[in-house]
Amino acid sequence: MSRIAARFAALHAAGRGALIPFLEAWDPDPATSMALLRGMPGAGADLIEIGCAFTDPMADGPTIQAAGRRALAAGATLGHTLAMVREFRRDDDATPIILMGYLNPILSYGTDRFCTDAAASGVDGLIVVDLPSEEADMLVPQAGAHGIDVIRLVAPTTDAARLPKVLDGSSGFVYYVSITGITGTRSAGFDELAAAIPRVRRATDLPIAIGFGVRSPAQAADAVRAADAAVVASALIETLAASLDAQGRAAPDTVRRVLDQVRALAEGVRGARSAAR
Amino acid sequence: MTQSASAPTFGANGLRNGPDARGRFGAYGGRFVAETLMPLVLELEGAYAAACADPAFRTELDYYLRDYVGRPSPLWYAERLTRALGGARVYFKRDELNHTGAHKVNNCMGQILLARRMHKTRIIAETGAGQHGVATATVCALFGLPCVIYMGAVDVERQNPNVFRMKLLGAEVRPVTSGAGTLKDAMNEALRDWVANVADTYYLIGTVAGPHPYPAMVRDFQKIIGEEARAQMLAATGRLPDVAIAAVGGGSNAMGLFHPFLDDAGVRLIGVEAAGRGLDTHEHAASISRGRPGVLHGNITYLLQDDEGQIEEAHSISAGLDYPGIGPEHAWLHDIGRVEYAAVTDSEALEAFQLCTRTEGIIPALEPAHALAQVAKIAPGMDHEATILMNLCGRGDKDIFTVAEHLGVKL
């Protein structure tokens, strides 16, 4: 069983949802980013999403755009991101790691070589924003051959006729983009999610994560009440960005402040279903 | 030419039938957008196919192209230029005489009529030099539709007259500060707007790039350039041109000129990229000459990118060519050898700009000045009976400040 499947099975047995915090690899520097990654499971992360910087992140709002710029300025590459995962795996063989990014750096690395190296480094899943199901054959077979899940995105615009096509051959979990918009802008309300998720649920047996616009512990709790996991990205990046000095360097408390926020989000997620009942 | 070897890609019907059902021209093109946009891209594809099948759409478009845009544009035998170069006879396809001063309006008119058929009530567009922005703002004013133009903050500074024109026409111009603040960043921001306004907004892309169906649709709206020019050359000279030549940024004026000639094996086709300060510097916009295939803005094509697949900034004296990619159909035509791609530097384009102005009394835009520089390179070596057809795709009024600066003149 893959790390992703095992983790969701264990959480299901425990009767709770998952928190999936996000960090941008090498934002603002390799050591800070590595410390965040290492600290996240202890702070309550159930799975971790690592953003891979791209010069032209067309689905991202200003917060994650800025994170990408800081990472690129620090010299981030896909190879460095894989090295971070290898380092992380020396101490943690259970927490699933999902890389999130755009297709071109993967194509440039070489799709086959990338999937080989990612699997060897301990990557469990890939979210490639600009790879809709129509183009999935450029990555899914290669990833699948190495046991890596390519996580499919479902959006509010994905209608009933299209949904089965989007989910065809999907694995790992399904990522529900809760708003029509870019990351870090607005948030969907619980009623919207409660209406949208059952539609997806009927079309798949995979766990469903909700992302885009999940910011607070209360919103994370709503997400796991409506679905199986909450992805929080921009809100954490904002905390990191706010802690940086005028030159964009990490402060002594940068890591602590972000991990404190992860802790608060984890409490929200863990209390969600008991509070609801 | 390797035309016969390449034909199997689209069967026996020649080179004009692309793209395939996936929106691919050979390995290039496709639909690389976020899932949120994918249903919209499919809706657009369906709406465009329906419009193409409806004779009333063509009739309506023809009416606006004739009575509003001013088509057909003339073919002009550039006699004094021909004598100055001393070789092949040079003909200009005068798309700079269109309303708004460039070929861009051909596409805008087609897409705005499509947007109206789709009952979209808000138009967005990206622009670099501002020509596409002006053309979009113009058709939006004509049809009373609100219009938001994304333009890189750097371009807003260097193309101030066009910014004012767009505002006069009622458009809202939003400066884009992300990235380097040029055309590619404006396109990112327009895509972000579209994903946040999926219900009412039509994204009016200005070149033969973006996700399918844009590259094919924009080409279809621009191919009137080549259709007219082909008939005009036959009428004027009794035969097809030996060479057809056009500048290439994203590549819409060139695709428009080339497409009707693709199956005319005897017509040599040359696209001219911007070599900026030189192909061996890092300051150029020559995606085919110096780039490699990758994915940006919804399609696979040749891109300027580093070893890690990060997109590099383009440079050209011409803001309209200042883009690190090229339309996917060009990428395919390059690979199969049907179109040659040359590159011309800023200073060569400036010389050609002045040559055209003085010999023909026509101030060309800096974009077609690149094409003209290539004409000046090849015409002298050609026979006096040979003919070159060049797309004079825009007029240079917008560029006089840039040119003055480079000539050391203070206006």
XYZ file of C-alpha atoms in Angstrom:
688
model
C 0.000 0.000 0.000
C 1.297 3.468 -0.853
C 2.081 5.953 1.895
C -0.893 8.069 0.789
C -3.344 5.160 0.911
C -1.926 3.931 4.221
C -2.192 7.366 5.805
C -5.778 7.933 4.705
C -6.723 4.398 5.824
C -5.256 5.047 9.269
C -7.031 8.404 9.548
C -10.288 6.850 8.432
C -9.912 4.208 11.122
C -9.256 6.956 13.656
C -12.333 8.795 12.452
C -10.663 12.060 11.603
C -9.691 14.142 8.619
C -6.249 15.096 7.392
C -4.333 18.352 7.489
C -2.121 18.945 4.452
C 0.065 22.019 4.985
C 2.060 23.479 2.111
C 5.540 24.878 1.916
C 7.442 26.219 -1.059
C 10.780 24.458 -1.461
C 13.721 26.800 -0.718
C 11.486 29.691 0.382
C 13.176 31.818 1.548
C 16.300 29.651 1.803
C 17.174 25.939 1.869
C 17.739 25.628 5.629
C 14.515 27.358 6.686
C 12.515 25.386 4.197
C 14.108 22.100 5.357
C 13.426 22.961 8.995
C 9.776 23.615 8.155
C 9.471 20.318 6.320
C 11.054 18.387 9.202
C 8.906 20.149 11.766
C 5.561 19.763 10.063
C 4.700 16.162 11.052
C 5.393 16.967 14.710
C 3.140 20.029 14.410
C 0.261 17.922 13.145
C 0.712 17.598 9.376
C -0.791 14.340 8.129
C 0.454 14.755 4.575
C 2.721 17.519 3.221
C 2.556 19.399 -0.023
C 5.789 20.915 -1.330
C 5.534 23.642 -3.952
C 8.051 23.657 -6.780
C 8.745 27.165 -8.019
C 7.978 28.166 -11.597
C 8.507 31.548 -13.215
C 4.949 31.624 -14.566
C 2.556 30.190 -11.976
C -0.708 30.965 -13.729
C -3.000 29.414 -11.087
C -1.377 31.147 -8.138
C -2.213 34.397 -6.418
C 0.267 37.027 -5.226
C 1.256 35.149 -2.027
C 2.466 31.964 -3.697
C 3.847 33.925 -6.655
C 6.058 35.780 -4.184
C 7.077 32.514 -2.497
C 8.128 31.173 -5.898
C 10.150 34.292 -6.635
C 11.967 34.013 -3.297
C 12.654 30.332 -3.923
C 14.002 30.952 -7.429
C 16.149 33.788 -6.127
C 17.566 31.331 -3.580
C 18.383 28.969 -6.442
C 15.591 26.414 -6.106
C 15.459 23.623 -8.693
C 13.490 20.391 -8.963
C 16.680 18.524 -8.131
C 17.031 20.487 -4.891
C 13.426 19.744 -3.999
C 14.001 16.021 -4.474
C 17.092 16.283 -2.284
C 14.935 17.839 0.459
C 12.552 14.893 0.278
C 15.446 12.403 0.474
C 16.749 14.195 3.525
C 13.273 14.155 5.113
C 12.857 10.438 4.424
C 15.902 9.595 6.534
C 13.786 10.316 9.627
C 10.225 9.903 8.376
C 9.108 7.040 6.189
C 5.393 7.447 6.828
C 4.269 11.001 6.090
C 3.229 11.237 2.452
C 4.898 13.946 0.382
C 3.160 15.474 -2.600
C 4.958 17.832 -4.954
C 2.890 20.597 -6.491
C 3.991 22.589 -9.476
C 3.775 23.189 -13.191
C 4.599 20.916 -16.082
C 7.497 22.688 -17.792
C 10.207 22.139 -15.167
C 9.275 18.417 -15.158
C 9.487 18.234 -18.966
C 12.807 20.033 -18.823
C 14.137 17.580 -16.206
C 12.902 14.739 -18.424
C 9.619 13.095 -17.460
C 10.988 9.557 -17.117
C 14.100 10.609 -15.288
C 12.062 12.858 -13.013
C 9.635 10.086 -12.057
C 12.534 7.692 -11.430
C 14.354 10.212 -9.221
C 11.180 11.368 -7.442
C 10.225 7.807 -6.522
C 13.761 7.065 -5.349
C 13.682 10.217 -3.224
C 10.464 9.223 -1.485
C 7.912 11.374 -3.289
C 4.409 9.893 -3.186
C 2.306 12.125 -5.369
C 2.393 14.904 -7.932
C -0.049 17.739 -8.485
C 0.622 19.381 -11.824
C -1.625 22.389 -12.142
C -1.449 22.826 -15.903
C -1.926 19.158 -16.784
C -5.657 18.532 -17.282
C -6.897 14.999 -17.938
C -6.808 15.728 -21.693
C -3.004 15.879 -21.489
C -2.495 13.418 -18.629
C -0.841 10.833 -20.855
C 2.261 13.028 -20.845
C 2.928 12.143 -17.201
C 0.548 9.602 -15.696
C 2.018 6.444 -17.308
C 5.572 7.373 -16.313
C 4.535 8.315 -12.767
C 2.403 5.196 -12.407
C 5.296 2.994 -13.483
C 7.181 4.291 -10.436
C 4.278 4.045 -8.021
C 3.711 7.806 -7.897
C 0.128 9.065 -7.771
C -0.804 11.924 -10.073
C -3.439 13.745 -8.035
C -6.352 14.985 -10.163
C -7.879 18.385 -9.656
C -11.646 18.818 -9.729
C -13.043 22.348 -9.913
C -16.480 23.913 -9.448
C -16.568 24.195 -13.246
C -16.077 20.434 -13.681
C -19.615 19.368 -14.541
C -21.247 15.966 -14.063
C -20.589 14.917 -17.640
C -16.903 15.721 -17.353
C -16.256 14.405 -13.835
C -15.848 10.691 -14.723
C -13.345 11.629 -17.422
C -11.304 13.730 -14.995
C -11.281 10.926 -12.420
C -10.573 8.130 -14.904
C -7.413 6.349 -13.813
C -6.916 8.645 -10.820
C -5.107 7.481 -7.704
C -3.977 8.745 -4.302
C -6.671 11.280 -3.520
C -8.762 13.838 -5.356
C -7.991 17.531 -4.925
C -11.129 19.656 -4.956
C -10.372 23.255 -5.934
C -13.050 24.913 -3.835
C -13.350 28.199 -5.683
C -13.205 29.475 -9.242
C -10.104 31.573 -8.831
C -6.434 31.556 -7.995
C -4.778 30.523 -4.748
C -5.002 32.689 -1.673
C -7.848 34.919 -2.774
C -11.323 34.045 -1.560
C -12.820 31.138 0.374
C -15.761 28.836 -0.174
C -18.304 28.648 2.659
C -19.229 25.394 4.387
C -22.600 25.282 2.619
C -20.908 25.529 -0.767
C -18.545 22.698 0.136
C -21.318 20.578 1.623
C -23.179 20.924 -1.664
C -20.186 20.295 -3.907
C -18.376 17.394 -2.260
C -21.110 14.718 -2.391
C -21.160 15.163 -6.175
C -17.456 14.269 -6.289
C -17.881 11.557 -3.662
C -20.401 9.725 -5.834
C -17.850 9.597 -8.654
C -14.851 8.229 -6.732
C -13.824 5.989 -3.850
C -10.659 8.009 -3.310
C -10.289 10.424 -0.390
C -11.093 14.037 -1.225
C -8.956 16.983 -0.154
C -10.183 20.558 -0.304
C -7.812 23.338 -1.227
C -7.766 26.984 -2.410
C -9.161 29.353 0.212
C -8.712 27.168 3.316
C -7.016 29.560 5.725
C -8.135 29.301 9.343
C -8.516 26.401 11.808
C -12.287 26.853 11.514
C -12.152 26.659 7.714
C -9.874 23.618 7.903
C -12.405 22.028 10.251
C -15.198 22.793 7.767
C -13.142 21.211 4.986
C -12.664 17.928 6.825
C -16.306 17.873 7.851
C -17.281 18.168 4.183
C -14.446 16.022 2.840
C -11.360 14.061 3.996
C -8.528 16.571 4.042
C -7.777 20.277 4.163
C -4.897 21.825 2.204
C -3.599 25.097 3.643
C -1.034 27.029 1.631
C -1.292 30.797 1.249
C -2.155 31.423 4.916
C 1.063 29.661 5.983
C 3.133 31.441 3.331
C 1.756 34.779 4.553
C 2.998 34.000 8.044
C 6.402 33.075 6.690
C 6.533 36.206 4.520
C 5.512 38.436 7.431
C 8.379 37.079 9.538
C 11.096 37.958 6.998
C 13.359 40.941 7.493
C 13.625 43.855 5.066
C 16.126 41.925 2.929
C 13.768 38.949 2.718
C 15.845 36.821 5.107
C 14.330 34.406 7.585
C 14.179 35.550 11.212
C 15.051 33.344 14.200
C 11.342 32.755 14.840
C 10.230 32.147 11.206
C 10.045 28.377 11.529
C 8.386 28.507 14.954
C 5.702 30.947 13.789
C 4.743 28.825 10.777
C 4.758 25.592 12.777
C 2.631 27.209 15.523
C 0.097 27.970 12.841
C 0.255 24.380 11.573
C -0.397 23.272 15.160
C -3.467 25.493 15.414
C -4.765 24.219 12.084
C -4.172 20.624 13.211
C -6.209 21.265 16.344
C -9.012 22.598 14.210
C -8.901 19.533 11.989
C -8.691 17.083 14.868
C -11.543 18.679 16.780
C -13.752 19.009 13.711
C -15.757 15.843 13.665
C -16.160 15.378 17.433
C -17.341 18.984 17.699
C -19.819 18.371 14.919
C -21.365 15.366 16.612
C 11.211 21.876 -49.065
C 10.316 18.632 -47.356
C 6.627 19.023 -47.896
C 5.936 15.530 -49.207
C 7.759 13.920 -46.324
C 5.741 15.863 -43.819
C 2.276 15.464 -45.314
C 1.300 12.250 -43.480
C 0.817 14.183 -40.231
C -2.529 15.417 -41.456
C -3.154 12.911 -44.214
C -3.148 13.485 -47.910
C -4.906 16.844 -47.772
C -1.823 18.918 -47.293
C -0.556 21.153 -44.556
C -3.600 23.323 -43.954
C -5.786 20.938 -41.972
C -4.235 21.137 -38.549
C -4.636 20.937 -35.672
C -5.826 17.426 -34.806
C -8.634 16.718 -32.336
C -6.281 17.302 -29.384
C -5.351 20.677 -30.739
C -1.910 19.458 -31.768
C 0.158 20.505 -34.739
C 2.482 17.526 -34.791
C 3.845 17.435 -31.235
C 2.948 21.083 -30.542
C -0.119 22.872 -29.190
C -2.576 21.114 -26.878
C -4.520 22.387 -23.874
C -2.319 22.853 -20.821
C -4.599 24.779 -18.505
C -5.872 24.284 -14.976
C -8.959 22.110 -14.613
C -11.022 25.177 -13.665
C -10.445 26.582 -17.164
C -10.671 23.325 -19.076
C -14.488 23.327 -19.363
C -14.325 26.922 -20.626
C -11.751 26.048 -23.238
C -13.969 23.183 -24.407
C -17.009 25.481 -24.459
C -15.073 27.921 -26.625
C -14.016 25.155 -28.982
C -17.641 24.081 -29.400
C -18.887 27.629 -29.875
C -16.204 28.361 -32.455
C -17.011 25.186 -34.400
C -20.696 26.135 -34.380
C -19.883 29.647 -35.592
C -17.736 28.257 -38.416
C -20.625 26.043 -39.490
C -23.037 28.985 -39.552
C -22.885 31.004 -42.808
C -24.466 33.955 -40.968
C -21.328 34.267 -38.823
C -19.086 34.601 -41.881
C -21.495 37.072 -43.468
C -21.507 39.202 -40.327
C -17.707 39.066 -40.004
C -17.241 39.967 -43.667
C -19.495 42.981 -43.229
C -17.460 44.365 -40.319
C -14.146 43.561 -41.992
C -15.172 45.451 -45.137
C -17.025 48.462 -43.739
C -15.341 48.936 -40.370
C -11.833 47.506 -40.681
C -11.418 48.534 -44.326
C -10.607 45.216 -45.957
C -9.355 44.141 -48.368
C -6.077 45.875 -47.688
C -4.132 46.779 -50.836
C -1.117 45.050 -52.306
C 1.605 47.580 -53.059
C 4.519 47.157 -55.440
C 7.373 48.860 -53.604
C 9.162 50.062 -56.698
C 11.686 52.494 -55.226
C 12.577 50.023 -52.496
C 12.995 47.333 -55.152
C 15.377 49.598 -57.089
C 17.281 50.476 -53.934
C 17.798 46.799 -53.105
C 18.548 45.871 -56.702
C 17.074 42.379 -57.065
C 13.715 40.736 -56.585
C 10.548 42.803 -56.875
C 9.138 43.554 -53.432
C 5.395 43.715 -52.708
C 3.832 44.857 -49.440
C 0.581 43.453 -48.102
C -0.652 46.627 -46.492
C -2.329 45.471 -43.326
C -1.056 48.597 -41.628
C -3.905 50.398 -43.398
C -6.527 48.581 -41.347
C -8.509 50.547 -38.794
C -6.326 50.763 -35.639
C -3.209 50.453 -37.778
C -2.307 46.791 -37.653
C -3.447 43.275 -38.486
C -4.556 42.686 -34.874
C -8.091 43.934 -35.514
C -8.821 41.071 -37.963
C -8.680 38.645 -35.056
C -10.386 40.949 -32.564
C -13.356 41.397 -34.863
C -13.745 37.653 -35.282
C -13.466 36.933 -31.581
C -15.748 39.749 -30.434
C -18.492 38.445 -32.723
C -17.926 34.996 -31.247
C -18.044 36.366 -27.691
C -21.371 37.999 -28.509
C -22.728 34.711 -29.848
C -21.631 33.093 -26.570
C -23.484 35.814 -24.595
C -20.323 36.812 -22.754
C -20.642 40.243 -21.183
C -17.068 41.091 -20.196
C -13.894 40.998 -22.293
C -10.318 40.611 -21.076
C -7.105 40.664 -23.088
C -3.348 40.856 -22.695
C -1.185 43.248 -24.630
C 2.525 43.900 -25.097
C 3.073 46.894 -27.370
C -0.552 47.812 -26.925
C -1.667 47.139 -30.517
C -3.782 44.151 -29.527
C -5.036 46.080 -26.513
C -6.060 49.009 -28.709
C -7.748 46.703 -31.215
C -9.597 44.892 -28.424
C -10.642 48.140 -26.757
C -11.833 49.351 -30.166
C -14.149 46.408 -30.866
C -15.391 46.526 -27.260
C -16.289 50.189 -27.750
C -18.015 49.297 -31.007
C -20.200 46.723 -29.300
C -20.526 48.424 -25.916
C -18.786 45.704 -23.890
C -16.705 46.384 -20.769
C -13.072 45.585 -21.327
C -10.055 44.974 -19.074
C -6.602 45.002 -20.663
C -3.650 43.480 -18.811
C -0.370 45.086 -19.701
C 3.037 44.673 -18.120
C 4.004 47.663 -15.985
C 7.207 48.061 -18.000
C 5.215 48.132 -21.239
C 2.744 50.626 -19.743
C 5.717 52.934 -19.295
C 7.259 52.477 -22.735
C 3.972 52.440 -24.696
C 2.229 55.332 -23.005
C 0.369 56.635 -26.100
C -1.329 53.277 -26.577
C -2.312 53.180 -22.906
C -4.016 56.529 -23.376
C -5.721 55.291 -26.551
C -7.122 52.273 -24.719
C -8.417 54.475 -21.922
C -10.016 56.862 -24.433
C -11.773 53.854 -25.923
C -13.223 53.055 -22.517
C -10.987 50.161 -21.513
C -9.584 49.647 -18.059
C -5.808 49.107 -18.314
C -4.397 47.076 -15.424
C -0.599 47.283 -15.117
C 0.958 43.935 -14.221
C 3.911 44.077 -11.851
C 4.502 40.340 -11.421
C 7.521 38.798 -13.148
C 9.361 41.237 -15.396
C 6.204 43.219 -16.099
C 6.028 42.442 -19.837
C 3.778 40.507 -22.220
C 4.203 37.050 -20.740
C 3.290 38.341 -17.289
C 0.279 40.149 -18.733
C -0.856 36.833 -20.199
C -0.443 35.092 -16.826
C -2.553 37.767 -15.196
C -5.260 37.552 -17.867
C -5.430 33.785 -17.304
C -5.773 34.417 -13.555
C -8.605 36.855 -14.214
C -10.351 34.325 -16.451
C -10.153 31.554 -13.856
C -11.758 33.911 -11.307
C -14.518 35.111 -13.662
C -15.576 31.979 -15.453
C -19.264 32.763 -15.893
C -19.327 36.026 -17.818
C -15.827 36.637 -19.181
C -14.402 36.064 -22.643
C -10.593 35.984 -22.938
C -9.644 37.547 -26.262
C -6.118 36.250 -26.926
C -4.165 38.318 -29.431
C -1.861 35.807 -31.038
C -1.690 32.246 -32.359
C -0.749 30.861 -28.941
C -2.577 29.752 -25.797
C -4.603 26.573 -25.330
C -6.475 25.015 -28.241
C -8.612 26.337 -29.964
C -6.884 29.746 -29.793
C -3.914 29.022 -32.090
C -6.194 27.638 -34.810
C -8.947 30.208 -34.289
C -6.657 33.247 -34.335
C -4.933 31.861 -37.441
C -8.329 31.405 -39.108
C -9.236 35.023 -38.389
C -5.851 36.192 -39.693
C -5.572 34.016 -42.780
C -7.623 36.566 -44.705
C -4.266 38.361 -45.048
C -2.776 35.512 -47.067
C -5.989 34.751 -48.951
C -6.238 38.320 -50.197
C -2.515 38.580 -50.888
C -2.424 35.320 -52.831
C -5.216 36.489 -55.150
C -3.705 39.979 -55.412
C -0.279 38.593 -56.354
C -1.859 36.383 -59.009
C -3.770 39.389 -60.369
C -0.741 41.693 -60.295
C 1.975 39.356 -61.553
C 0.169 36.371 -63.015
C 1.814 33.958 -60.616
C 2.488 33.210 -56.974
C 5.332 34.981 -55.173
C 8.684 33.236 -54.916
C 9.006 34.221 -51.279
C 6.474 35.257 -48.611
C 7.933 36.800 -45.508
C 6.647 38.091 -42.187
C 7.837 38.988 -38.716
C 7.184 36.501 -35.895
C 6.622 37.246 -32.226
C 3.720 35.060 -31.136
C 3.247 34.703 -34.861
C -0.274 35.800 -35.795
C 0.518 38.037 -38.764
C 2.923 35.433 -40.142
C 0.444 32.539 -39.741
C -2.181 34.718 -41.393
C 0.087 35.366 -44.370
C 1.585 31.867 -44.635
C -1.403 29.614 -44.141
C -2.984 30.024 -47.593
C 0.440 29.344 -49.150
C 1.348 26.224 -47.134
C 0.380 23.845 -49.910
C 2.029 25.949 -52.621
C 5.314 24.089 -52.578
C 6.996 26.631 -54.845
C 6.501 29.496 -52.420
C 9.366 29.848 -49.987
C 8.073 30.982 -46.580
C 10.282 32.880 -44.123
C 9.367 33.900 -40.585
C 11.595 36.550 -39.024
C 12.256 36.423 -35.293
C 13.633 39.267 -33.233
C 17.342 38.756 -32.562
C 17.371 41.760 -30.218
C 20.950 42.664 -29.365
C 22.145 39.474 -31.049
C 21.355 35.743 -30.948
C 24.466 35.046 -28.923
C 23.542 37.530 -26.226
C 20.803 36.777 -23.706
C 18.788 39.674 -25.043
C 16.660 38.448 -27.909
C 13.218 36.976 -28.547
C 14.190 34.192 -30.960
C 12.269 31.214 -29.552
C 12.866 28.985 -32.562
C 16.463 29.961 -33.247
C 17.544 29.746 -29.607
C 14.741 28.071 -27.639
C 13.582 24.511 -27.100
C 10.156 22.909 -26.706
C 8.245 23.276 -23.452
C 4.856 24.221 -22.010
C 3.739 27.778 -21.294
C 0.399 29.565 -21.505
C -1.541 26.474 -22.441
C 0.518 25.006 -25.257
C 3.686 23.101 -26.075
C 5.957 25.100 -28.288
C 9.471 26.498 -28.603
C 10.288 28.623 -25.554
C 13.178 30.639 -24.244
C 13.971 28.780 -21.042
C 16.918 27.903 -18.841
C 18.265 24.429 -18.087
C 15.711 24.033 -15.270
C 12.700 24.799 -17.436
C 12.234 28.282 -16.004
C 11.041 30.753 -18.613
C 13.498 33.463 -19.611
C 12.689 37.043 -20.432
C 12.680 38.016 -24.071
C 14.122 41.227 -25.448
C 13.370 43.149 -28.596
C 13.295 46.801 -29.596
C 9.814 45.908 -30.791
C 7.458 45.352 -27.853
C 5.206 43.327 -30.163
C 7.911 40.682 -30.677
C 9.008 40.687 -27.042
C 7.631 37.248 -26.082
C 9.598 34.135 -25.058
C 7.402 31.727 -27.041
C 5.897 31.282 -30.491
C 2.625 29.837 -31.771
C 2.625 26.018 -31.893
C 1.814 25.837 -35.599
C 5.040 27.735 -36.297
C 6.931 25.230 -34.130
C 5.555 22.417 -36.250
C 6.187 24.205 -39.564
C 9.761 24.756 -38.433
C 10.289 21.104 -37.516
C 8.957 19.807 -40.832
C 10.970 22.397 -42.742
C 8.050 24.065 -44.503
C 8.832 27.506 -43.080
C 12.336 28.874 -42.555
C 12.932 31.019 -39.493
C 15.520 33.756 -39.686
C 16.428 36.358 -37.066
C 17.036 40.095 -37.353
C 18.646 42.350 -34.750
C 17.318 45.596 -33.282
C 19.776 47.651 -35.318
C 19.009 45.838 -38.587
C 15.316 46.478 -37.975
C 16.021 50.164 -37.302
C 17.890 50.472 -40.605
C 15.050 48.789 -42.477
C 12.575 51.080 -40.723
C 14.381 54.105 -42.151
C 14.849 52.542 -45.580
C 11.112 51.922 -45.886
C 10.247 55.389 -44.673
C 12.541 57.105 -47.175
C 12.001 54.959 -50.247
C 8.271 54.293 -49.953
C 6.895 57.063 -47.734
C 5.548 54.443 -45.371
C 6.477 54.437 -41.689
C 6.340 50.769 -40.743
C 5.942 49.410 -37.253
C 9.119 47.938 -35.790
C 7.605 44.450 -36.121
C 7.370 44.438 -39.957
C 10.652 46.385 -40.031
C 12.178 43.058 -38.930
C 10.593 41.338 -41.937
C 11.830 44.123 -44.177
C 15.388 43.743 -42.878
C 15.275 40.118 -43.989
C 13.897 41.208 -47.385
C 16.860 43.563 -47.670
C 19.204 40.642 -46.993
C 17.811 38.285 -49.633
C 16.352 40.492 -52.399
C 19.700 41.659 -53.852
C 20.746 38.048 -54.474
C 17.547 37.180 -56.321
C 16.622 37.496 -59.979
C 14.956 40.727 -61.167
C 11.911 38.748 -62.252
C 11.542 37.085 -58.861
C 8.970 38.422 -56.389
C 8.872 38.788 -52.618
C 5.618 39.315 -50.731
C 6.062 40.921 -47.322
C 3.384 41.471 -44.717
C 3.499 45.107 -43.677
C 1.418 44.215 -40.652
C 1.441 47.497 -38.747
C 2.216 51.161 -39.023
C 4.960 52.829 -37.059
C 3.223 55.782 -35.413
C 3.397 53.979 -32.077
C 7.145 53.477 -32.489
C 8.401 56.953 -33.312
C 9.423 57.621 -29.698
C 11.412 54.392 -29.510
C 13.047 55.068 -32.847
C 13.873 58.657 -31.901
C 15.519 57.451 -28.728
C 17.659 54.933 -30.602
C 18.633 57.534 -33.185
C 19.634 59.894 -30.405
C 16.899 62.416 -31.212
C 15.069 64.181 -28.404
C 11.372 64.778 -29.206
